[in-house]
Coordinates of C-alpha atoms in Angstrom, one line a residue:
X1 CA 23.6 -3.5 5.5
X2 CA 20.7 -5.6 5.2
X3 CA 19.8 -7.4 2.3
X4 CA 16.3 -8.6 1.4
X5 CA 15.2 -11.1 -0.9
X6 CA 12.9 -10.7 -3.6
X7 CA 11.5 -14.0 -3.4
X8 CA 9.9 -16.3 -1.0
X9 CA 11.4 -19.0 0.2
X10 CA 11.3 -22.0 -2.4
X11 CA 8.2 -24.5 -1.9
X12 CA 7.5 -28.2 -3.4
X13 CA 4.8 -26.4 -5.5
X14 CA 7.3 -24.3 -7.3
X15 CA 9.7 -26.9 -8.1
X16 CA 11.9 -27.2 -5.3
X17 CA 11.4 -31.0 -5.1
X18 CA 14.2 -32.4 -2.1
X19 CA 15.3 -29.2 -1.4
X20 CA 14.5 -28.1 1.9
X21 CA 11.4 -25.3 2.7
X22 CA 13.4 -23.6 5.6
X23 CA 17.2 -22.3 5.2
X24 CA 18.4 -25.0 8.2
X25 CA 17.1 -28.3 9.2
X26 CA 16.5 -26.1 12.9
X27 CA 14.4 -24.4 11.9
X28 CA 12.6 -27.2 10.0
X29 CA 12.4 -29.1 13.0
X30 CA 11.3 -26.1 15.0
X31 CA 8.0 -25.8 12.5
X32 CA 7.6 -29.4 12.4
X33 CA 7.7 -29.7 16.2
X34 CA 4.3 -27.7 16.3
X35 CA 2.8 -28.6 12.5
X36 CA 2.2 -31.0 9.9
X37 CA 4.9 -30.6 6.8
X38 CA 1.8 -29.5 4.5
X39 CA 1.4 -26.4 7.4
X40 CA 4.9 -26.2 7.2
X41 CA 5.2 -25.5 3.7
X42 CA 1.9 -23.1 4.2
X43 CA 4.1 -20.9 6.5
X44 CA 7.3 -21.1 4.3
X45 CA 5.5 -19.8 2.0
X46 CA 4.5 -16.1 3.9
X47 CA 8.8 -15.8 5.0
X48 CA 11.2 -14.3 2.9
X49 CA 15.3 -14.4 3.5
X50 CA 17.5 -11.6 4.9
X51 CA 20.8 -11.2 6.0
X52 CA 22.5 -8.9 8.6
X53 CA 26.0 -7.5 9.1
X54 CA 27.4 -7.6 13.1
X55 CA 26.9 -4.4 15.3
X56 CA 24.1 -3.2 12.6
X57 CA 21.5 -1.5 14.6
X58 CA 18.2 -3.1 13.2
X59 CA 15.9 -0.2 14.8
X60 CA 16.5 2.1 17.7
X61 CA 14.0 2.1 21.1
X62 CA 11.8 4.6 20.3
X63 CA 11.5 4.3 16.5
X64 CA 8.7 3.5 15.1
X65 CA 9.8 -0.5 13.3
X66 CA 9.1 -1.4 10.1
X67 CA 7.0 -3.6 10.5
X68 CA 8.5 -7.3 10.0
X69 CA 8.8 -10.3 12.7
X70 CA 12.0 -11.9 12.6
X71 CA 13.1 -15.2 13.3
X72 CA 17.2 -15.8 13.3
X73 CA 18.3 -19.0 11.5
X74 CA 22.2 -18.0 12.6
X75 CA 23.9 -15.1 14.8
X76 CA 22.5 -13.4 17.7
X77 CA 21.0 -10.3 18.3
X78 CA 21.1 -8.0 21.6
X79 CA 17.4 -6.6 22.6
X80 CA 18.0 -3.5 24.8
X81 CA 16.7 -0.3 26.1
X82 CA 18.1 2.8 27.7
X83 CA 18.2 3.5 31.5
X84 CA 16.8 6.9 32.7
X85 CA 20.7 8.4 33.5
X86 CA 21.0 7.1 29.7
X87 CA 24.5 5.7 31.4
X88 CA 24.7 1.9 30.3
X89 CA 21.7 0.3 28.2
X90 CA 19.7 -2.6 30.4
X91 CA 20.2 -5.6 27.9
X92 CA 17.2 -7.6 28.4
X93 CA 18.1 -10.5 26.1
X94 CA 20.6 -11.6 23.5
X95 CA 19.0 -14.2 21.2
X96 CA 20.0 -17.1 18.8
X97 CA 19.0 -19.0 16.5
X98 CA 15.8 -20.2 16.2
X99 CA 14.5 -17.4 18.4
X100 CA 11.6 -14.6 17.2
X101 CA 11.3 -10.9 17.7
X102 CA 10.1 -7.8 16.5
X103 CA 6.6 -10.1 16.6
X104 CA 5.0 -7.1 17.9
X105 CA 5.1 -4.9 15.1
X106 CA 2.8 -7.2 13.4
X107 CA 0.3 -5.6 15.6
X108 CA 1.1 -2.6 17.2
X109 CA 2.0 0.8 14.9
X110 CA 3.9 2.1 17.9
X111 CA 7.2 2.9 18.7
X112 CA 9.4 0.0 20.4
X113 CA 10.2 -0.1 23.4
X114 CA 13.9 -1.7 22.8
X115 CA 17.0 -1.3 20.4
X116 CA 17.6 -4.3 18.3
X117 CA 21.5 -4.4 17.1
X118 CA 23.1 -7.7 15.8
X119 CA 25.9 -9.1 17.9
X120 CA 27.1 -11.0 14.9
X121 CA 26.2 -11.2 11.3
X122 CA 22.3 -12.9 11.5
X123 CA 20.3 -14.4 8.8
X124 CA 17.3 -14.8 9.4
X125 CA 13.3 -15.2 7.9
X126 CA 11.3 -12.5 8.4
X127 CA 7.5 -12.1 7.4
X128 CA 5.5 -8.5 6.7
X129 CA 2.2 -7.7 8.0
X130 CA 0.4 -8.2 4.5
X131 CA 1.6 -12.4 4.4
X132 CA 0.1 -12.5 7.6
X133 CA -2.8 -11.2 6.8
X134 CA -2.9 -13.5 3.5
X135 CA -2.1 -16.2 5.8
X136 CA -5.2 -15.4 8.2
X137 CA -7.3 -15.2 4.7
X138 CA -6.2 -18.6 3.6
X139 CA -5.7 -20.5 6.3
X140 CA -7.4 -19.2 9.2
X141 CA -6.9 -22.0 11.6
X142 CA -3.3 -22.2 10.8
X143 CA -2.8 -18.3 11.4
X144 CA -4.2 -19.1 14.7
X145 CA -2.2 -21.9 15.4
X146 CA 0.6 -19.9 14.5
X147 CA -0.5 -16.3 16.5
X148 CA -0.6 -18.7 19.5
X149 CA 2.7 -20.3 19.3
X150 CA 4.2 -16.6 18.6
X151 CA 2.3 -15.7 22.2
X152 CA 3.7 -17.8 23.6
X153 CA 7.0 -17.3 22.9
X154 CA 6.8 -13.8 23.2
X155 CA 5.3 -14.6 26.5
X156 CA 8.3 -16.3 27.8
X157 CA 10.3 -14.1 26.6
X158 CA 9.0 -11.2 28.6
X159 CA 8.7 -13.7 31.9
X160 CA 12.7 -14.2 31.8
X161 CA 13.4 -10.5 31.3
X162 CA 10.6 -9.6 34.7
X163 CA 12.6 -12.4 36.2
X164 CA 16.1 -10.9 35.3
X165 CA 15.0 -7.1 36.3
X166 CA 13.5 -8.7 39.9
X167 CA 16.7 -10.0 40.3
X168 CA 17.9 -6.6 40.8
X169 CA 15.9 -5.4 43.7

């Protein structure tokens, strides 16, 4: 069962002095790879913590997701859908650490077009539609920094899985 927290993550504004913004130095490095440590505190600020137990089905293919992108500081998570015989699901990715999904539902009020079920127990950061929309109030060229990064993730992530389903014919 998930757990959320109440609280964002800890910043250097609230007192956190030395303790680090993101839950692993990953995912530190991640942010830092694509923005300055003041961004990086910005976006810690619009995540909150969760946790996950393995084989917990996150949301079905079809259902409409509440909506909250992820992204996995540990475990792995299977993204799959089901085939038209409903015989075996197609898996079109299992992801790690460090990876984002459920990115759409920022955006889109439809239903998905995958299951999401944890492989293992996850944590992860996850962040609603109403910090992103305070983070596009209050730091609009950030947010757009950040919508383009989260393209372009989501981007290659839907390249590999064409490339894996050409595979097949």
């Amino acid at each position: 069962m998930s757990r959320f927290s109440d609280h964002d993550l800890p910043d250097a504004a609230n007192g956190s002095r030395g303790r680090p913004i993101w839950p692993s130095p990953q995912i530190a490095a991640m942010f830092e790879k694509h923005f300055s440590t003041s961004e990086s505190h910005l976006l810690a600020r619009h995540f909150k913590k969760t946790t996950f137990a393995a084989e917990e089905i996150l949301w079905q293919e079809g259902d409409t997701v509440e909506r909250r992108m992820f992204l996995l500081s540990s475990g792995y998570v299977k993204l799959s859908s089901r085939r038209p015989d409903y015989r075996m699901p197609i898996v079109h990715a299992v992801i790690g650490p460090l990876s984002v999904f459920g990115e759409e539902s920022l955006f889109l009020r439809e239903p998905s077009l995958y299951t999401a079920q944890c492989v293992s127990d996850i944590e992860a950061l996850f962040m609603e539609p109403s910090a992103f929309d305070q983070l596009l109030y209050d730091q609009p060229r950030l947010a757009n920094r950040f919508m383009q990064k989260l393209f372009s993730l989501s981007l290659h992530r839907q390249r590999a899985t064409y490339q894996r389903m050409m595979a097949f014919f």
